[in-house]
Coordinates of C-alpha atoms in Angstrom, one line a residue:
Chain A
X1 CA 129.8 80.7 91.3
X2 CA 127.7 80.0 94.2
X3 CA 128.2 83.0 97.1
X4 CA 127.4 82.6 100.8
X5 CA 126.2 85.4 103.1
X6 CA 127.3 85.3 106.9
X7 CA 124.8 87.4 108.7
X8 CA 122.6 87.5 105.3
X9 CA 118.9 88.3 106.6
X10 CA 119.5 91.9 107.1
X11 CA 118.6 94.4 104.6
X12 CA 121.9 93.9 102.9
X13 CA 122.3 90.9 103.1
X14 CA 118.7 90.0 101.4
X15 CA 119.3 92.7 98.9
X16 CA 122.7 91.4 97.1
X17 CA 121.4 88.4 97.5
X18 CA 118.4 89.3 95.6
X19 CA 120.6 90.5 92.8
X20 CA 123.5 88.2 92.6
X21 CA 120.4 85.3 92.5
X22 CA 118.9 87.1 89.6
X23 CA 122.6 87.1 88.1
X24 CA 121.9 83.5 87.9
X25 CA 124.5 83.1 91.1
X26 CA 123.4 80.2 93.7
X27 CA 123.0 82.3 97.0
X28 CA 123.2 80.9 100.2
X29 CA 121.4 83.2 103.3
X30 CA 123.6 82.4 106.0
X31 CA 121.9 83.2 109.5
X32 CA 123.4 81.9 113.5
X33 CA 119.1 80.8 113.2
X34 CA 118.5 78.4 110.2
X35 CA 114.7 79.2 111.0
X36 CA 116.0 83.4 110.1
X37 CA 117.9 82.1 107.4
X38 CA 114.5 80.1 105.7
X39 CA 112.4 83.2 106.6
X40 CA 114.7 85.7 104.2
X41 CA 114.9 83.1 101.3
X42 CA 110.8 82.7 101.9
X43 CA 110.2 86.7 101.6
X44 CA 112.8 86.8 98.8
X45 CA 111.3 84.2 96.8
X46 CA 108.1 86.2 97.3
X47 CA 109.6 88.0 94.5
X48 CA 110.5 85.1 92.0
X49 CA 109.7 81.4 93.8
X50 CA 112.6 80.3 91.0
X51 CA 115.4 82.3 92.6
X52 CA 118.4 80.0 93.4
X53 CA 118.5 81.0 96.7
X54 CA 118.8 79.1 99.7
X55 CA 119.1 79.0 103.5
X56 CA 121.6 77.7 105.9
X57 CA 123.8 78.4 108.9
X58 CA 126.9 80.8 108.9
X59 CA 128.7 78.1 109.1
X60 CA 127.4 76.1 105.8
X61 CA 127.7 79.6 104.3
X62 CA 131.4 79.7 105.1
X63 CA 131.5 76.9 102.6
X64 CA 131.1 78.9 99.5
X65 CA 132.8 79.9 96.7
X66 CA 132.8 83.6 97.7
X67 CA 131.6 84.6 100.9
X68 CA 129.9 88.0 102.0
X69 CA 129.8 89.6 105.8
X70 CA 126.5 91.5 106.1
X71 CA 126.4 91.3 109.5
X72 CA 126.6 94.8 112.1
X73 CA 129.4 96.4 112.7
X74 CA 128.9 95.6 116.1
X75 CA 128.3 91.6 115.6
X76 CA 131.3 90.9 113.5
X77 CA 134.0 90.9 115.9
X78 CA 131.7 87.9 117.8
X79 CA 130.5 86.5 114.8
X80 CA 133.7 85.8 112.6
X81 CA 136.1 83.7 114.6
X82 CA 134.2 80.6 114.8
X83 CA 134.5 80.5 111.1
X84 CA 137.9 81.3 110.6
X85 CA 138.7 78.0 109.8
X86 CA 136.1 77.3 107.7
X87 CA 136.8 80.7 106.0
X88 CA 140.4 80.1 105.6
X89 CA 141.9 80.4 101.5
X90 CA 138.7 81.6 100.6
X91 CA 137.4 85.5 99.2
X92 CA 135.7 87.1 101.8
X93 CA 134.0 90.0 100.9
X94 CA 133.4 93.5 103.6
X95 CA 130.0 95.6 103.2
X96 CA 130.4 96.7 106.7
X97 CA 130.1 100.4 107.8
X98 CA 131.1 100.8 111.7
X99 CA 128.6 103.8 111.7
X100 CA 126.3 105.0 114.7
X101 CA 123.8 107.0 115.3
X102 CA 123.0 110.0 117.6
X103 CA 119.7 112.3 117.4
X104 CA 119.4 110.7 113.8
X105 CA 122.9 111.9 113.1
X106 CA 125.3 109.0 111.5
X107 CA 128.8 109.0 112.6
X108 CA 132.0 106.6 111.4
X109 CA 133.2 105.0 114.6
X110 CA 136.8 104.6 115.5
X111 CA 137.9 101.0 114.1
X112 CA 141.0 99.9 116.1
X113 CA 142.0 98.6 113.0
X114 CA 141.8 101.4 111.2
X115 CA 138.5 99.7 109.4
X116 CA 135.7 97.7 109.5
X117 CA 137.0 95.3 106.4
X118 CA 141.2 95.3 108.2
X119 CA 139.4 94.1 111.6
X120 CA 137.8 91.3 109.5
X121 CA 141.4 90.3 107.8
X122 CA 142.7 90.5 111.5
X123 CA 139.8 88.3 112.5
X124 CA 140.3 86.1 109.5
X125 CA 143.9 85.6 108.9
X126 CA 143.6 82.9 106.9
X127 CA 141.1 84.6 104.4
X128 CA 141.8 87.4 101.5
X129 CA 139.9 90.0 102.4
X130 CA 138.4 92.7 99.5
X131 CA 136.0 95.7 100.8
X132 CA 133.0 96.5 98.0
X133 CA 129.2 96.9 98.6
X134 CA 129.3 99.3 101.2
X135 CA 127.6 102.3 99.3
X136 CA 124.5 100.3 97.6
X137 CA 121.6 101.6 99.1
X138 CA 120.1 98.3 100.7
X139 CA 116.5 99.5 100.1
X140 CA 116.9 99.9 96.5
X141 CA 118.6 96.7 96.3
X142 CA 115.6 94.8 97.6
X143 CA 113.3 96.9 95.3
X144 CA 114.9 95.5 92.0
X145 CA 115.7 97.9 89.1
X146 CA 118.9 99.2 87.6
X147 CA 121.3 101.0 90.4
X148 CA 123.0 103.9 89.2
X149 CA 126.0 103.3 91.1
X150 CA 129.4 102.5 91.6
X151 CA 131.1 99.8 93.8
X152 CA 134.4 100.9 95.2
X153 CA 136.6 97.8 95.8
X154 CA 139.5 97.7 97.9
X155 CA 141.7 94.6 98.2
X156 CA 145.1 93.9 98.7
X157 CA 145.0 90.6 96.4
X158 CA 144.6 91.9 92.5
X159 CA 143.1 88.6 91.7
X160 CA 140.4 88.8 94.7
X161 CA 139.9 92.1 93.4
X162 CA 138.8 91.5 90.1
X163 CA 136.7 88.3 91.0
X164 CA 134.8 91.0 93.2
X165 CA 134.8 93.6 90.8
X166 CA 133.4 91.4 88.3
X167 CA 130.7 90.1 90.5
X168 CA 129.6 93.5 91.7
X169 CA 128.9 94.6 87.8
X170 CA 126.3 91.3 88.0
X171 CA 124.2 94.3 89.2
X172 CA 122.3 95.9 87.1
X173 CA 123.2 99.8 86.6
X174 CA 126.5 99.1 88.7
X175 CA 130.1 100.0 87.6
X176 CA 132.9 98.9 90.1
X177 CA 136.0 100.8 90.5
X178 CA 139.5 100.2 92.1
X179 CA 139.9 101.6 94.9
X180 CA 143.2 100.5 95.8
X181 CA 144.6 98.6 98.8
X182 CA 142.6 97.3 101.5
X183 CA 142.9 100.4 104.1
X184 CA 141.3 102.8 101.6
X185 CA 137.9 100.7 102.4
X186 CA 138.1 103.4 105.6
X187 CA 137.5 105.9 103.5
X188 CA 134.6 104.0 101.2
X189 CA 133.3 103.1 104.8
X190 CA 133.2 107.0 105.4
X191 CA 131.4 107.5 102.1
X192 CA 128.4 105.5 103.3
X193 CA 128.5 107.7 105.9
X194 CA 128.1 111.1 104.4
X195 CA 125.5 109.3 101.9
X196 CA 123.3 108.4 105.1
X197 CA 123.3 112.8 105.8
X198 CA 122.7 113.3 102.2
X199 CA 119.6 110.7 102.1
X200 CA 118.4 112.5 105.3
X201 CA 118.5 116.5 103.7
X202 CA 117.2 115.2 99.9
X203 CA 114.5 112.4 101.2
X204 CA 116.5 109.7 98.9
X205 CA 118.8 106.5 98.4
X206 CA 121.9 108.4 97.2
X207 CA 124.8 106.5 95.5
X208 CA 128.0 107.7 94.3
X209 CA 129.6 107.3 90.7
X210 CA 133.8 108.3 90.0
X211 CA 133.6 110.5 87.0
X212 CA 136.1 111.0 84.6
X213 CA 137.5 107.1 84.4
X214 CA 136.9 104.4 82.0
Chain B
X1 CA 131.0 138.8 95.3
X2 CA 135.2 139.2 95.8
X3 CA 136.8 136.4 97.0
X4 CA 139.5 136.1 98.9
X5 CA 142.6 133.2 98.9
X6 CA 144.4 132.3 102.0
X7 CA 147.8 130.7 100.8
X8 CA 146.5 130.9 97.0
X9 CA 149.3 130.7 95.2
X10 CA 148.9 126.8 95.0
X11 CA 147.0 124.2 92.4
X12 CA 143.8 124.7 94.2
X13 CA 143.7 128.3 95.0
X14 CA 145.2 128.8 91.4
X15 CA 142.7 127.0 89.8
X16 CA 139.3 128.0 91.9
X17 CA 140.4 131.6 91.5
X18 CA 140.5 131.0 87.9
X19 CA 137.6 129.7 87.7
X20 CA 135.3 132.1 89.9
X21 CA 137.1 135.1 88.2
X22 CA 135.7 133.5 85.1
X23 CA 131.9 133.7 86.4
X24 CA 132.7 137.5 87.4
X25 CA 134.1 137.4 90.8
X26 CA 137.0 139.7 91.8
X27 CA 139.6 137.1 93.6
X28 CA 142.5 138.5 95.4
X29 CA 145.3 135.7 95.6
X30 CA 146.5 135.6 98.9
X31 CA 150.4 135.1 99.9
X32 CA 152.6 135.5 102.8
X33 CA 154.9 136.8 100.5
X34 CA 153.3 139.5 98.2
X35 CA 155.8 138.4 95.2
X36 CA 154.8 135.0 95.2
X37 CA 151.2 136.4 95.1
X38 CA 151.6 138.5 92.0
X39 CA 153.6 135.5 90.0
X40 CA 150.5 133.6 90.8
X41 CA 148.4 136.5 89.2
X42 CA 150.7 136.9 86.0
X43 CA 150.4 133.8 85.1
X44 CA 146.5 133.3 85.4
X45 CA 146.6 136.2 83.3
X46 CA 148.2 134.9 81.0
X47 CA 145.1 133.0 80.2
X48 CA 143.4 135.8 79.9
X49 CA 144.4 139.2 80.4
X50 CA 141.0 140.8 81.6
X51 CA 140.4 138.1 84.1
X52 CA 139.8 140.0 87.6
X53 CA 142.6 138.7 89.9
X54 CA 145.0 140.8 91.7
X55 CA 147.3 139.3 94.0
X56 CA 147.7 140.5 98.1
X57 CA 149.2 139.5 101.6
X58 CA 147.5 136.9 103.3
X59 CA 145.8 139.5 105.7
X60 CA 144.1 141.5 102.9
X61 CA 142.8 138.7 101.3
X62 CA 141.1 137.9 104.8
X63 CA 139.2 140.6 104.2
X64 CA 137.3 140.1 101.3
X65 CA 132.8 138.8 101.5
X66 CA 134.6 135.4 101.1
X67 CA 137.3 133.8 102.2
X68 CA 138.7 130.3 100.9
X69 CA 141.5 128.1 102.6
X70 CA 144.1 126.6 100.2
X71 CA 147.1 126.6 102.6
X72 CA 148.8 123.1 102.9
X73 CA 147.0 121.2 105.9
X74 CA 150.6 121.2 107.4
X75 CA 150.8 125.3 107.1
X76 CA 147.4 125.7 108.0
X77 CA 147.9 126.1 112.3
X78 CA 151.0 128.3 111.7
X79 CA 148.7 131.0 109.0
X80 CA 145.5 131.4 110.5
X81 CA 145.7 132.0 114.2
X82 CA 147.4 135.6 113.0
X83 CA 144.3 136.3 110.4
X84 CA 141.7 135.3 113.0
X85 CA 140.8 139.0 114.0
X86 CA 140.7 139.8 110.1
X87 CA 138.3 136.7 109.5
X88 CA 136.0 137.3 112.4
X89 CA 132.6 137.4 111.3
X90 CA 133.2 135.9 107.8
X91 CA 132.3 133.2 106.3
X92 CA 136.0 131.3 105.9
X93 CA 136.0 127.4 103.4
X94 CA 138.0 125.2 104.4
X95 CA 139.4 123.5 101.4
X96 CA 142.1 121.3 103.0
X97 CA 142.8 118.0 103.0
X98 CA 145.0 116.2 105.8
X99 CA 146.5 114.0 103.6
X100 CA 149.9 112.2 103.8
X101 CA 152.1 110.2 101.0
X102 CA 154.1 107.0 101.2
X103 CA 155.8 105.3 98.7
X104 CA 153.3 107.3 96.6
X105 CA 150.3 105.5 98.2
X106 CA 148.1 108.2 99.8
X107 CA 146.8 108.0 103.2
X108 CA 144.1 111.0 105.6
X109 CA 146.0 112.0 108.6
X110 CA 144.5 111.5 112.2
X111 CA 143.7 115.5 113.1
X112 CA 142.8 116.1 116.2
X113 CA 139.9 118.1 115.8
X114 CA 138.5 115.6 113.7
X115 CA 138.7 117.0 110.6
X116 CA 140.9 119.9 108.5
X117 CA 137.6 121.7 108.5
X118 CA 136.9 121.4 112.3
X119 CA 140.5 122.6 112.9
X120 CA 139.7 125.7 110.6
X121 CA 136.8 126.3 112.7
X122 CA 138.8 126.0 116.2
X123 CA 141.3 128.2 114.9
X124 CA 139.1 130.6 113.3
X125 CA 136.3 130.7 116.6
X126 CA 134.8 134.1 115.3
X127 CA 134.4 132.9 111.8
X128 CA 131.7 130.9 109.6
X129 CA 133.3 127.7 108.8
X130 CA 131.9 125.8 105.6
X131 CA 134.4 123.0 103.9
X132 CA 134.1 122.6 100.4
X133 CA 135.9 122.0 97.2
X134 CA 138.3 119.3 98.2
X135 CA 137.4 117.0 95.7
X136 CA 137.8 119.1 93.1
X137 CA 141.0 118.0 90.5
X138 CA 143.2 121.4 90.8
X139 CA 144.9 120.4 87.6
X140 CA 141.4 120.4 86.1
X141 CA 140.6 123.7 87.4
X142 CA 143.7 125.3 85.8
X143 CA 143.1 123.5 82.5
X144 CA 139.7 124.8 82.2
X145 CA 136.8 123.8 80.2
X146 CA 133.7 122.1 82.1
X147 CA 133.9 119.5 85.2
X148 CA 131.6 116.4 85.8
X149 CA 131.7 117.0 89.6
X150 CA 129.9 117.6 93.1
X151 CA 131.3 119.4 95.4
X152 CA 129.8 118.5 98.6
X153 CA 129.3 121.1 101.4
X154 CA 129.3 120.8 105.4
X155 CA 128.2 123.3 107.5
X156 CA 126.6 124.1 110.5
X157 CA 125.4 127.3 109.3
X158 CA 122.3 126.9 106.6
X159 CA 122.7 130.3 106.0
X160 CA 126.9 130.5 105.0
X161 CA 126.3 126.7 103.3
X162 CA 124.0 128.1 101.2
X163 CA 126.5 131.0 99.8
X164 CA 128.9 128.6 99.4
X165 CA 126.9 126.0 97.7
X166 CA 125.6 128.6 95.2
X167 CA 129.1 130.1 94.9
X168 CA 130.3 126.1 94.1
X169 CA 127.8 126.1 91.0
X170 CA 129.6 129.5 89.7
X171 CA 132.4 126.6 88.1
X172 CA 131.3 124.8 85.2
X173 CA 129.6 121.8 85.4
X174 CA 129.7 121.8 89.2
X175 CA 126.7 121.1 91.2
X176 CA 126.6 121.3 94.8
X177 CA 125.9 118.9 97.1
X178 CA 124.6 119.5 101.0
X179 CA 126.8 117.1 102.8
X180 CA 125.3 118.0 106.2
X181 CA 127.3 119.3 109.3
X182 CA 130.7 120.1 109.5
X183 CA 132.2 117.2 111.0
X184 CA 131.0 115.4 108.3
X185 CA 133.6 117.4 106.1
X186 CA 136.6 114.2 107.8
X187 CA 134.7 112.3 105.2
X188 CA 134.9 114.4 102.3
X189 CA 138.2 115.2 102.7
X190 CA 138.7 111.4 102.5
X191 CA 137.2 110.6 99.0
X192 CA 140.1 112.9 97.9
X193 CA 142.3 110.7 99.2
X194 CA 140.5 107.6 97.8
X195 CA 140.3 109.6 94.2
X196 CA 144.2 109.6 94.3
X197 CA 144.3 106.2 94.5
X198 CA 142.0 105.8 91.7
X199 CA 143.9 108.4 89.9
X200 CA 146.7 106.1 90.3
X201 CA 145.1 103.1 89.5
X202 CA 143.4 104.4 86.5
X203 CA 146.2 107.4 84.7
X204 CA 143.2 110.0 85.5
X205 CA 142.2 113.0 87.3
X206 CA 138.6 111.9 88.6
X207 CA 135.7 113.4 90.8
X208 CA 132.3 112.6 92.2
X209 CA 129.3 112.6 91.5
X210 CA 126.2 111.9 94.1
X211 CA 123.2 110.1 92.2
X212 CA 119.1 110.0 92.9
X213 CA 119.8 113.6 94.0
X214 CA 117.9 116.3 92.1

C-alpha cells in the first residue's frame, strides 16, 4: 500500500513516514514546495538511503492509496480544498491536534466542528475520514525504536477503520484501539493535549496505552 | 486521613470509599438523605464488616481532611453552593464527569466553566479544587482486587495535588499521574467518555495508563 502525506515535512509527517517506509510501505512526502518535500525524504534517507520514500506535491500525494494530513491545525482549513477532488473515495487519515500555546501552556482550541478530523470530513466531503496518530510522540517517531503506545482510531466507516488500525500496528511497539465514531477523535485530540502538560512536568515523550482490553 | 463523600452513595463514591477504607482511611458516605447513606454503608460492609465507613448528611461529610465529589454532574450546581461555607478551606476532588448518553453512544457536555472541575471550583471559591479519579471503572472499584490504572491529577495547587496524588496510590495498582492545571481536568474527564466507547466496542471495563513516565 503506498500512503501519501499532505503537509508531510513536519515532525509528523517525517516521522510516520519514517515508520510506515520501514513497514516496507511506499511513502510519498507531500509538501505545497516540491523542493521541502525533496529536503525531508533527503534527511530521512539520511537514516536508510534504501527507504521507499519519495517526494512530491500535495497534490501528487492526494493520489495515494491512503492519504495522511500532517499539516497545522491552523493550515488545514486552507490547505484541503484544493484537493477535495483529488481526495474524493479515498481514506484520509487526521493526526491533527487544534492545540495552542500560551506562556508554554498547551490548550485544545474550539473546533467549529466539534474537531479537528469532522472539519476535515466537512472540508472533504467526498473522502472517508478516520482520526488515528494523534498521540505518537513525533520526536520518538523520528528516533526509530519500538513505541510503547496505543493508536486510538475513530472513524465512522468500519472498513476505513480497520485498514487504519492495521496500518498503525506497522509500528513497532504500537497497539491501536477503537475508539468509536468519528466525534470521539475530540476527545483523542484532547488527549494529546494533556500528554503535552505531562511531557512538560516529567521531562518526557509520554504515550498512552487502554488497559484492560484485548 | 478521613475522607469525606459528597453524594456517595453512587458507583464511584461506593467504590473509592471501599477502596480507601481498605488502605485505613475512615470514609464517611455522604447523602442528602441519611437513609440512603447508611444502605450505602450496610452494603459495603457486607464485604467486610470491620471496614471503617459510616454513613452521614452531605454537610458532615463536608467536613472531613478530605473531601471527594461523586454527585451526578447534573446534581452537582444544586448540592454544593449550600456546603460551600462547610468546604471552605479544604481541599474538595472533583470526580465528575459532564457526560451525556444517546442512543447509548456517549458524548462530554459543553460546561460553561470549562470543565466539571472548574465548575467545582467556581462553586466552591473558598475551597482547594483538585479533579481526579474520573477514569477510574466504578464497577472495578466495587469488585475489588488490583487495577492497571493512572489516575491523572489537575491542580493548581502543588501542595493539595500532591495529597491527592499520594492519596490516589492508597488503591491498588493505581499510580498517579500529574496532569498539570486544573483546566486541563476538560480533558480528563473526556478519556472517560472515550473509555465508554471502548468499553462498548470491546465488552470491557478499561482505564489508562500514561507510558515513558517513571
Amino acid at each position: 500500500m503506498n500512503i501519501g502525506f499532505i503537509g508531510g515535512t513536519g515532525e509528523e509527517g517525517m516521522g510516520l513516514a519514517y515508520r510506515f517506509a520501514l513497514a516496507g510501505h511506499a511513502c510519498i512526502i507531500g509538501s505545497r514546495a516540491i523542493e521541502k518535500a525533496q529536503a525531508a525524504v533527503v534527511e530521512l534517507k539520511e537514516k536508510d538511503a534504501a527507504l521507499p520514500i519519495t517526494g512530491a506535491t500535495n497534490i501528487e500525494a492526494a493520489a495515494a492509496g491512503i492519504v495522511i494530513v500532517t499539516t497545522p491545525y491552523s493550515a488545514q482549513e486552507a490547505t484541503l480544498p484544493p484537493l477535495a477532488a483529488a481526495l474524493a473515495g479515498r481514506i484520509v487519515v487526521s493526526t491533527v491536534v487544534p492545540m495552542a500555546f500560551e506562556a508554554g501552556r498547551a490548550s485544545l482550541v474550539a473546533v467549529p466542528e466539534g474537531s479537528a478530523a469532522e472539519q476535515e470530513q466537512a472540508l472533504l466531503p467526498q473522502s472517508t475520514v478516520v482520526a488515528a496518530f494523534q498521540n505518537l510522540s513525533a520526536r520518538k517517531l523520528l528516533k526509530g525504536g519500538p513505541l510503547d503506545a496505543d493508536v486510538v482510531v475513530c472513524a465512522a466507516d468500519p472498513e476505513a477503520k480497520k485498514q487504519v488500525m492495521s496500518l498503525a500496528e506497522a509500528i513497532e511497539g504500537v497497539r491501536a484501539v477503537d475508539g468509536g465514531p468519528l466525534p470521539n477523535a475530540r476527545l483523542v485530540e484532547g488527549i494529546t493535549v494533556l500528554l503535552v502538560a505531562i511531557n512538560r512536568a516529567y521531562k518526557t515523550q509520554a504515550g498512552i496505552r487502554i488497559t484492560a482490553i484485548q
